[in-house]
Tab-separated table of C-alpha atoms and ligand atoms in Angstrom:
chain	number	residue	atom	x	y	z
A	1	UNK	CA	103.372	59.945	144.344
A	2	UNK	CA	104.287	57.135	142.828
A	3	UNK	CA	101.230	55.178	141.226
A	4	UNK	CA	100.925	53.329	137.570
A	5	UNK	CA	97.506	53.234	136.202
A	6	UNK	CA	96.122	50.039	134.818
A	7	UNK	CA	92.983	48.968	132.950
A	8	UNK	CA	90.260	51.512	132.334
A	9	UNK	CA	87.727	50.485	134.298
A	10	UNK	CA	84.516	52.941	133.657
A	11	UNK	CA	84.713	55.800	130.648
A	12	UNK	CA	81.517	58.670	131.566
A	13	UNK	CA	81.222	62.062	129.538
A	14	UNK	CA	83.444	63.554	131.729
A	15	UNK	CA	85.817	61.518	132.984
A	16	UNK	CA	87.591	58.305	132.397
A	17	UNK	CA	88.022	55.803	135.815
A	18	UNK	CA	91.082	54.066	135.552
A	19	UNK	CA	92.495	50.909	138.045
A	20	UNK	CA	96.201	51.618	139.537
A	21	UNK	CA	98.589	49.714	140.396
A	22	UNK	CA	97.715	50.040	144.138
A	23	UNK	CA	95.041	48.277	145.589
A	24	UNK	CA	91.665	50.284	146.657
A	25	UNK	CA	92.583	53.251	144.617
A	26	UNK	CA	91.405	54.582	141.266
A	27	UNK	CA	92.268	57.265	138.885
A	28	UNK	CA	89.715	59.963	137.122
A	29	UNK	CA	91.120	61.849	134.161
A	30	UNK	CA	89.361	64.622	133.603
A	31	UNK	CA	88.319	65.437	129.976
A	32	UNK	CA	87.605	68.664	128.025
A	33	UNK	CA	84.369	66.782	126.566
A	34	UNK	CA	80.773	68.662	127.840
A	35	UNK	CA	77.479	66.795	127.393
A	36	UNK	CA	74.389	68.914	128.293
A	37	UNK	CA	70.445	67.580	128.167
A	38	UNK	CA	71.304	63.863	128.508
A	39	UNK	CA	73.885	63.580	125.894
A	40	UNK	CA	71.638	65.250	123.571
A	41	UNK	CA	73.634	68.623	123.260
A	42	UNK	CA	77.681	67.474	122.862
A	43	UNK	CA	81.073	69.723	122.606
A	44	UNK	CA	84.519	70.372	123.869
A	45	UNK	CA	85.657	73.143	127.115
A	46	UNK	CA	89.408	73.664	126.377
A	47	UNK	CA	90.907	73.439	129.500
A	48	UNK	CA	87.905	72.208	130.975
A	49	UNK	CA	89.509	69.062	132.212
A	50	UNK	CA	92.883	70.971	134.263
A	51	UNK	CA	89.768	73.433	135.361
A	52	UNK	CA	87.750	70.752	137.123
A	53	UNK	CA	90.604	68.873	138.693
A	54	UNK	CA	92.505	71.305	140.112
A	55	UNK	CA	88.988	72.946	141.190
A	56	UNK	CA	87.964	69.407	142.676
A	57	UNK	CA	91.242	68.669	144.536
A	58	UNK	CA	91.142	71.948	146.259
A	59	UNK	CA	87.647	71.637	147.519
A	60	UNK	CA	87.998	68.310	148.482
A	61	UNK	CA	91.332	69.493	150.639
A	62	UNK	CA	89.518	71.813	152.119
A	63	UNK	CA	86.121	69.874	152.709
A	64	UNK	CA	89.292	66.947	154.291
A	65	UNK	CA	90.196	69.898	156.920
A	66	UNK	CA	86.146	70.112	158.059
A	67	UNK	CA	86.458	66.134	158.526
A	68	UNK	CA	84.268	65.413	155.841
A	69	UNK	CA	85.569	62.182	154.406
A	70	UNK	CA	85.708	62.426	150.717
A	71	UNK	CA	87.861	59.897	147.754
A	72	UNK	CA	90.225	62.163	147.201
A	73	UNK	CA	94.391	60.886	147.999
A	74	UNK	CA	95.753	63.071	146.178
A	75	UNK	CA	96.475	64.671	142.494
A	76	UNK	CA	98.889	63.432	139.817
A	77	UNK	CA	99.216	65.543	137.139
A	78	UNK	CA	96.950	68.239	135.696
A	79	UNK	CA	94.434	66.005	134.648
A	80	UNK	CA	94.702	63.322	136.565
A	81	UNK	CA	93.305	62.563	140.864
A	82	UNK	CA	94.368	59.599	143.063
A	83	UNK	CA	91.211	58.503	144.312
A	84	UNK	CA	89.974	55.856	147.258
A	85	UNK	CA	88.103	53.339	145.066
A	86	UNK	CA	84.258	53.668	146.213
A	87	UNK	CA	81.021	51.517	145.238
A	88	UNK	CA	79.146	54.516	143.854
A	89	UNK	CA	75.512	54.960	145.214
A	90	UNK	CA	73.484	55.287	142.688
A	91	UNK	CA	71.766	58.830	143.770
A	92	UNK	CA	72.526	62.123	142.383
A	93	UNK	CA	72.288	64.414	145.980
A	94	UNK	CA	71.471	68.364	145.348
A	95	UNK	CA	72.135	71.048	147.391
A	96	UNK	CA	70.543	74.470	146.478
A	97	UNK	CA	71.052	77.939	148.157
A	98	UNK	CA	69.257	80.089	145.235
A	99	UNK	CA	66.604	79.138	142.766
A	100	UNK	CA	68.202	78.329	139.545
A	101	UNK	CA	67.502	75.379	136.828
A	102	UNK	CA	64.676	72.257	137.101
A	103	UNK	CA	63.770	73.773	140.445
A	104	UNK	CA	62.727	77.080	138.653
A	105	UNK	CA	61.057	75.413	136.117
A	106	UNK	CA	59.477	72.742	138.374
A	107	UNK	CA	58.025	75.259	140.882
A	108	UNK	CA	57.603	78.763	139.205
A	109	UNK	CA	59.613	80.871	141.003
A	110	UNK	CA	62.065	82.885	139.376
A	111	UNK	CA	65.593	82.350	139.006
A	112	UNK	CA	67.717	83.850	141.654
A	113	UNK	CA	65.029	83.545	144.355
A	114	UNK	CA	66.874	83.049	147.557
A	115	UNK	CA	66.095	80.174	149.067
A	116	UNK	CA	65.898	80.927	152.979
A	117	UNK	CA	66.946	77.258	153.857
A	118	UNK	CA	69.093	75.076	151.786
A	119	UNK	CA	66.967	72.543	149.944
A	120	UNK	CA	68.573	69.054	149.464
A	121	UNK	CA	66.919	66.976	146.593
A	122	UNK	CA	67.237	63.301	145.687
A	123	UNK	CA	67.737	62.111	141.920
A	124	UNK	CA	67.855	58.416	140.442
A	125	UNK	CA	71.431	58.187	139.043
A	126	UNK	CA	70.133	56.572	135.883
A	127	UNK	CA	70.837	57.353	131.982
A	128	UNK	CA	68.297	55.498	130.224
A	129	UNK	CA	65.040	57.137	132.669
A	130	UNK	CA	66.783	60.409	132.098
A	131	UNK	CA	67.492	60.973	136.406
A	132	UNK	CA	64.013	61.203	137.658
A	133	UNK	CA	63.944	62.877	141.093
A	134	UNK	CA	62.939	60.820	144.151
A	135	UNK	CA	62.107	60.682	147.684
A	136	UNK	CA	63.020	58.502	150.875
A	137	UNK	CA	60.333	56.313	149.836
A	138	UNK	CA	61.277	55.671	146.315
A	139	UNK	CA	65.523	55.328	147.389
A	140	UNK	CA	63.927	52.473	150.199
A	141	UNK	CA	62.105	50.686	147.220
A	142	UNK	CA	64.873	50.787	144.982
A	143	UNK	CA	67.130	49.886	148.041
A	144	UNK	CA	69.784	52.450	146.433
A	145	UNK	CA	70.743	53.039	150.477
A	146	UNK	CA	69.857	52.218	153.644
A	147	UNK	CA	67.772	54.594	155.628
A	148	UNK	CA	70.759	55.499	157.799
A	149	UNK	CA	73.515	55.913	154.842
A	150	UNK	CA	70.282	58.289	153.176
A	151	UNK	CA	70.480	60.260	156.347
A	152	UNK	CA	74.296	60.401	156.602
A	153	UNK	CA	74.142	61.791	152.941
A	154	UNK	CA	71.786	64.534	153.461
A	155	UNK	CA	73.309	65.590	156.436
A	156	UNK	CA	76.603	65.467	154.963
A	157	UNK	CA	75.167	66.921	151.818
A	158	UNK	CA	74.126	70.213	154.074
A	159	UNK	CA	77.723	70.362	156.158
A	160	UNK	CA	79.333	70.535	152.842
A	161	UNK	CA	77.012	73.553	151.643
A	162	UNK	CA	78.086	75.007	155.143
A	163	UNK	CA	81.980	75.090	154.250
A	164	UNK	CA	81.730	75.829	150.471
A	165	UNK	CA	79.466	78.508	150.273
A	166	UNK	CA	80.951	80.838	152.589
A	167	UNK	CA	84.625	79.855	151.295
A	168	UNK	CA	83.510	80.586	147.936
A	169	UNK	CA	82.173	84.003	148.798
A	170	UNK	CA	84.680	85.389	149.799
A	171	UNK	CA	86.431	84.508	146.391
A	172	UNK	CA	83.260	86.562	145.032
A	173	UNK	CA	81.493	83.528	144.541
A	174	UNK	CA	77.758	82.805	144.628
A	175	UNK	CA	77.370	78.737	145.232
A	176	UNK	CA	73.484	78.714	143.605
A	177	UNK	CA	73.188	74.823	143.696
A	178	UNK	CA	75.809	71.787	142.829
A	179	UNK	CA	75.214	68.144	142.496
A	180	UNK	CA	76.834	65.680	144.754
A	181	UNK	CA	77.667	61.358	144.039
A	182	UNK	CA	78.587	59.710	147.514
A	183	UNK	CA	80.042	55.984	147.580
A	184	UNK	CA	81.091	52.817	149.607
A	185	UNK	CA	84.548	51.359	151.181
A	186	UNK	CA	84.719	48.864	153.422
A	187	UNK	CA	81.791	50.189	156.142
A	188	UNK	CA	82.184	53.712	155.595
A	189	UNK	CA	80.734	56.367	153.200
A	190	UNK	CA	82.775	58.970	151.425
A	191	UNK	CA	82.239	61.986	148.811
A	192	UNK	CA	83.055	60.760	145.559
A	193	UNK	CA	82.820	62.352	141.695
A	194	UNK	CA	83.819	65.739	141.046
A	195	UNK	CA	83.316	69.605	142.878
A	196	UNK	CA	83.645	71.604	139.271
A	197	UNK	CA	82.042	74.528	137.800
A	198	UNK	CA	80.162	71.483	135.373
A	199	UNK	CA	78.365	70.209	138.652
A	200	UNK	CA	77.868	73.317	140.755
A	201	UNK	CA	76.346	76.842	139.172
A	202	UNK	CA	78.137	79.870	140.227
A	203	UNK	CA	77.291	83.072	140.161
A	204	UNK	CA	79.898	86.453	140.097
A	205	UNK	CA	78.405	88.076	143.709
A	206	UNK	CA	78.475	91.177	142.560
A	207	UNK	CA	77.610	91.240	138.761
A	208	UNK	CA	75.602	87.606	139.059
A	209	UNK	CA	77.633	86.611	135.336
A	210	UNK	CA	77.011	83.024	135.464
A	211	UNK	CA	80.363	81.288	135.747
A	212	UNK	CA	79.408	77.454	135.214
A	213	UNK	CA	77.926	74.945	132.636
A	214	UNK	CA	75.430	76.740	132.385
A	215	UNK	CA	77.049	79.243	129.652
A	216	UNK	CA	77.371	76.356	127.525
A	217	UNK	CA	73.885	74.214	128.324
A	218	UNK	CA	72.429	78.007	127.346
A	219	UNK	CA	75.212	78.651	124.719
A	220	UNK	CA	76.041	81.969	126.960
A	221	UNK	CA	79.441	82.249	124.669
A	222	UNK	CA	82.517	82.784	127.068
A	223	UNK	CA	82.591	79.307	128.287
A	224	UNK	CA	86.328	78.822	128.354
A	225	UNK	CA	86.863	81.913	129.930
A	226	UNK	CA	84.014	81.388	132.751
A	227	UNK	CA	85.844	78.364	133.623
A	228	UNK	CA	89.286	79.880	133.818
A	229	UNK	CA	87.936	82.903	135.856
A	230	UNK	CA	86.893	80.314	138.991
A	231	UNK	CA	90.115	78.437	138.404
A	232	UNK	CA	91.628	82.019	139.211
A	233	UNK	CA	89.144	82.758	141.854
A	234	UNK	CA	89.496	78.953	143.557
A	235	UNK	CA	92.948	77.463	142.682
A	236	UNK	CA	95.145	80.700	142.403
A	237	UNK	CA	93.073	82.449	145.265
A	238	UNK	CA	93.352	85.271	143.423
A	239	UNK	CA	90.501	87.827	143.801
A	240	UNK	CA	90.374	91.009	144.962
B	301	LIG	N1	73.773	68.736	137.977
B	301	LIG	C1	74.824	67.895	137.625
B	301	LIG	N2	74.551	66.754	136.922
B	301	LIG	C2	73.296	66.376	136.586
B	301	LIG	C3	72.228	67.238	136.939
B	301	LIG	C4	72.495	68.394	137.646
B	301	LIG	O1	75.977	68.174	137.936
B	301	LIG	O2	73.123	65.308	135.971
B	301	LIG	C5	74.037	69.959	138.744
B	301	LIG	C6	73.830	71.213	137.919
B	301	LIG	O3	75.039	71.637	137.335
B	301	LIG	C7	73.360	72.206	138.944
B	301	LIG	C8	72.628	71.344	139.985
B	301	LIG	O4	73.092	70.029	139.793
B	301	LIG	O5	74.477	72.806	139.585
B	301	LIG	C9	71.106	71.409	139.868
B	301	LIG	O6	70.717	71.070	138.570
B	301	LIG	P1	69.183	71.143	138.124
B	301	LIG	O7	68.392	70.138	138.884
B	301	LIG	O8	68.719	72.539	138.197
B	301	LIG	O9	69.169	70.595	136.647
B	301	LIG	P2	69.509	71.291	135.256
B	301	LIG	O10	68.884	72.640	135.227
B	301	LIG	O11	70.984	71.318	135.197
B	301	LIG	O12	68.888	70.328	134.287
């Protein structure tokens, strides 16, 4: 694929968003640098970046093949995805199969409850208020989406859970929760951001090792090699 990239058009903790040199289409370079706790905790995951990429572009391949319309068009190097250029809405969407995280801490129950029907939760994409969570009523005020593209989302949110999670067990994968950032083109809606052990937690199905962010939010140790062991598990496909 032949594309130049141009200006740099958005740098996040992540990821830098770069113009190209054709029209409607962006470039995210994926970066070893981990924020944790709104900035406030900061370090580097070698390999991090060629982790998430490579993670991302295979999920979004496969999530392509369910007809769920996501940016991805395609990857460029080991650090680097052609994307569709989207108008990002400004809502963080979770998806959460076990309880793990804020909703442990916001409701009591333990982590690792099963949760007996997927929960989808709704979270102000906004730095300085630190994402507050929100409901229909609060995404209407803020007119972050119309009620129909909110709808679209959650149900999209859910048929994404429903091809992950059981593609990612069999890989001996747990898919506990992951966050989701969908976007405008022209009239449609499409999955944007990232699918990466930073914005999902995964669990080892047998031993329940955490194998996400969360070994370095918790300073767990092992964090590079948590991240190479799902590369392994959902780039290579290899797991017995
Ligand atoms: N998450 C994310 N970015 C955020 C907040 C959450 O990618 O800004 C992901 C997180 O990795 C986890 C899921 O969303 O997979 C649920 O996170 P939770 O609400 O439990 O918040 P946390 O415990 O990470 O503060």
């Amino acid at each position: 694929m032949k594309v130049e990239t141009r200006d740099k058009l958005y740098e996040g903790k992540a990821k830098i968003v770069y113009a190209t040199s054709r029209p409607g289409t962006v470039v995210q370079y994926f970066k070893d640098d981990a924020t944790a706790f709104n900035a406030l905790k900061r370090g580097t995951i070698v390999g991090k970046g060629v982790v998430n990429n490579r993670m991302s572009a295979a999920m979004f391949e496969r999530l392509e093949r369910a007809r769920i319309p996501t940016h991805y068009l395609g990857t460029l190097s080991d650090r680097e995805m052609l994307c569709r250029r989207l108008e990002i809405i400004k809502i963080e969407t979770i998806v959460r199969n076990i309880v793990a995280g804020s909703l442990a801490k916001r409701t009591g129950l333990e982590e690792g409850t099963p949760i007996r029907q997927p929960i989808v939760e709704l979270y102000y994409k906004s730095d300085p208020l630190g994402d507050p969570m929100l409901n229909d009523d609060h995404v209407r005020m803020l007119s972050l989406a119309t009620p129909a593209e909110l709808a679209w989302m959650k149900r999209t949110a859910l048929r994404i859970n429903a091809v992950l999670r059981p593609h990612m067990r069999t890989r001996g994968l747990l898919l506990v929760d992951f966050k989701l950032e969908f976007g405008r083109a022209g009239k449609k809606l499409y999955l944007g951001d990232e699918i990466s052990p930073d914005t999902c937690r995964l669990w080892d199905r047998q031993t329940r090792e955490k194998l996400d962010k969360d070994r370095f939010r918790r300073d767990l140790g092992g964090v590079e090699e948590a991240y190479q062991e799902v590369y392994r598990r959902l780039v290579e496909g290899t797991h017995a």
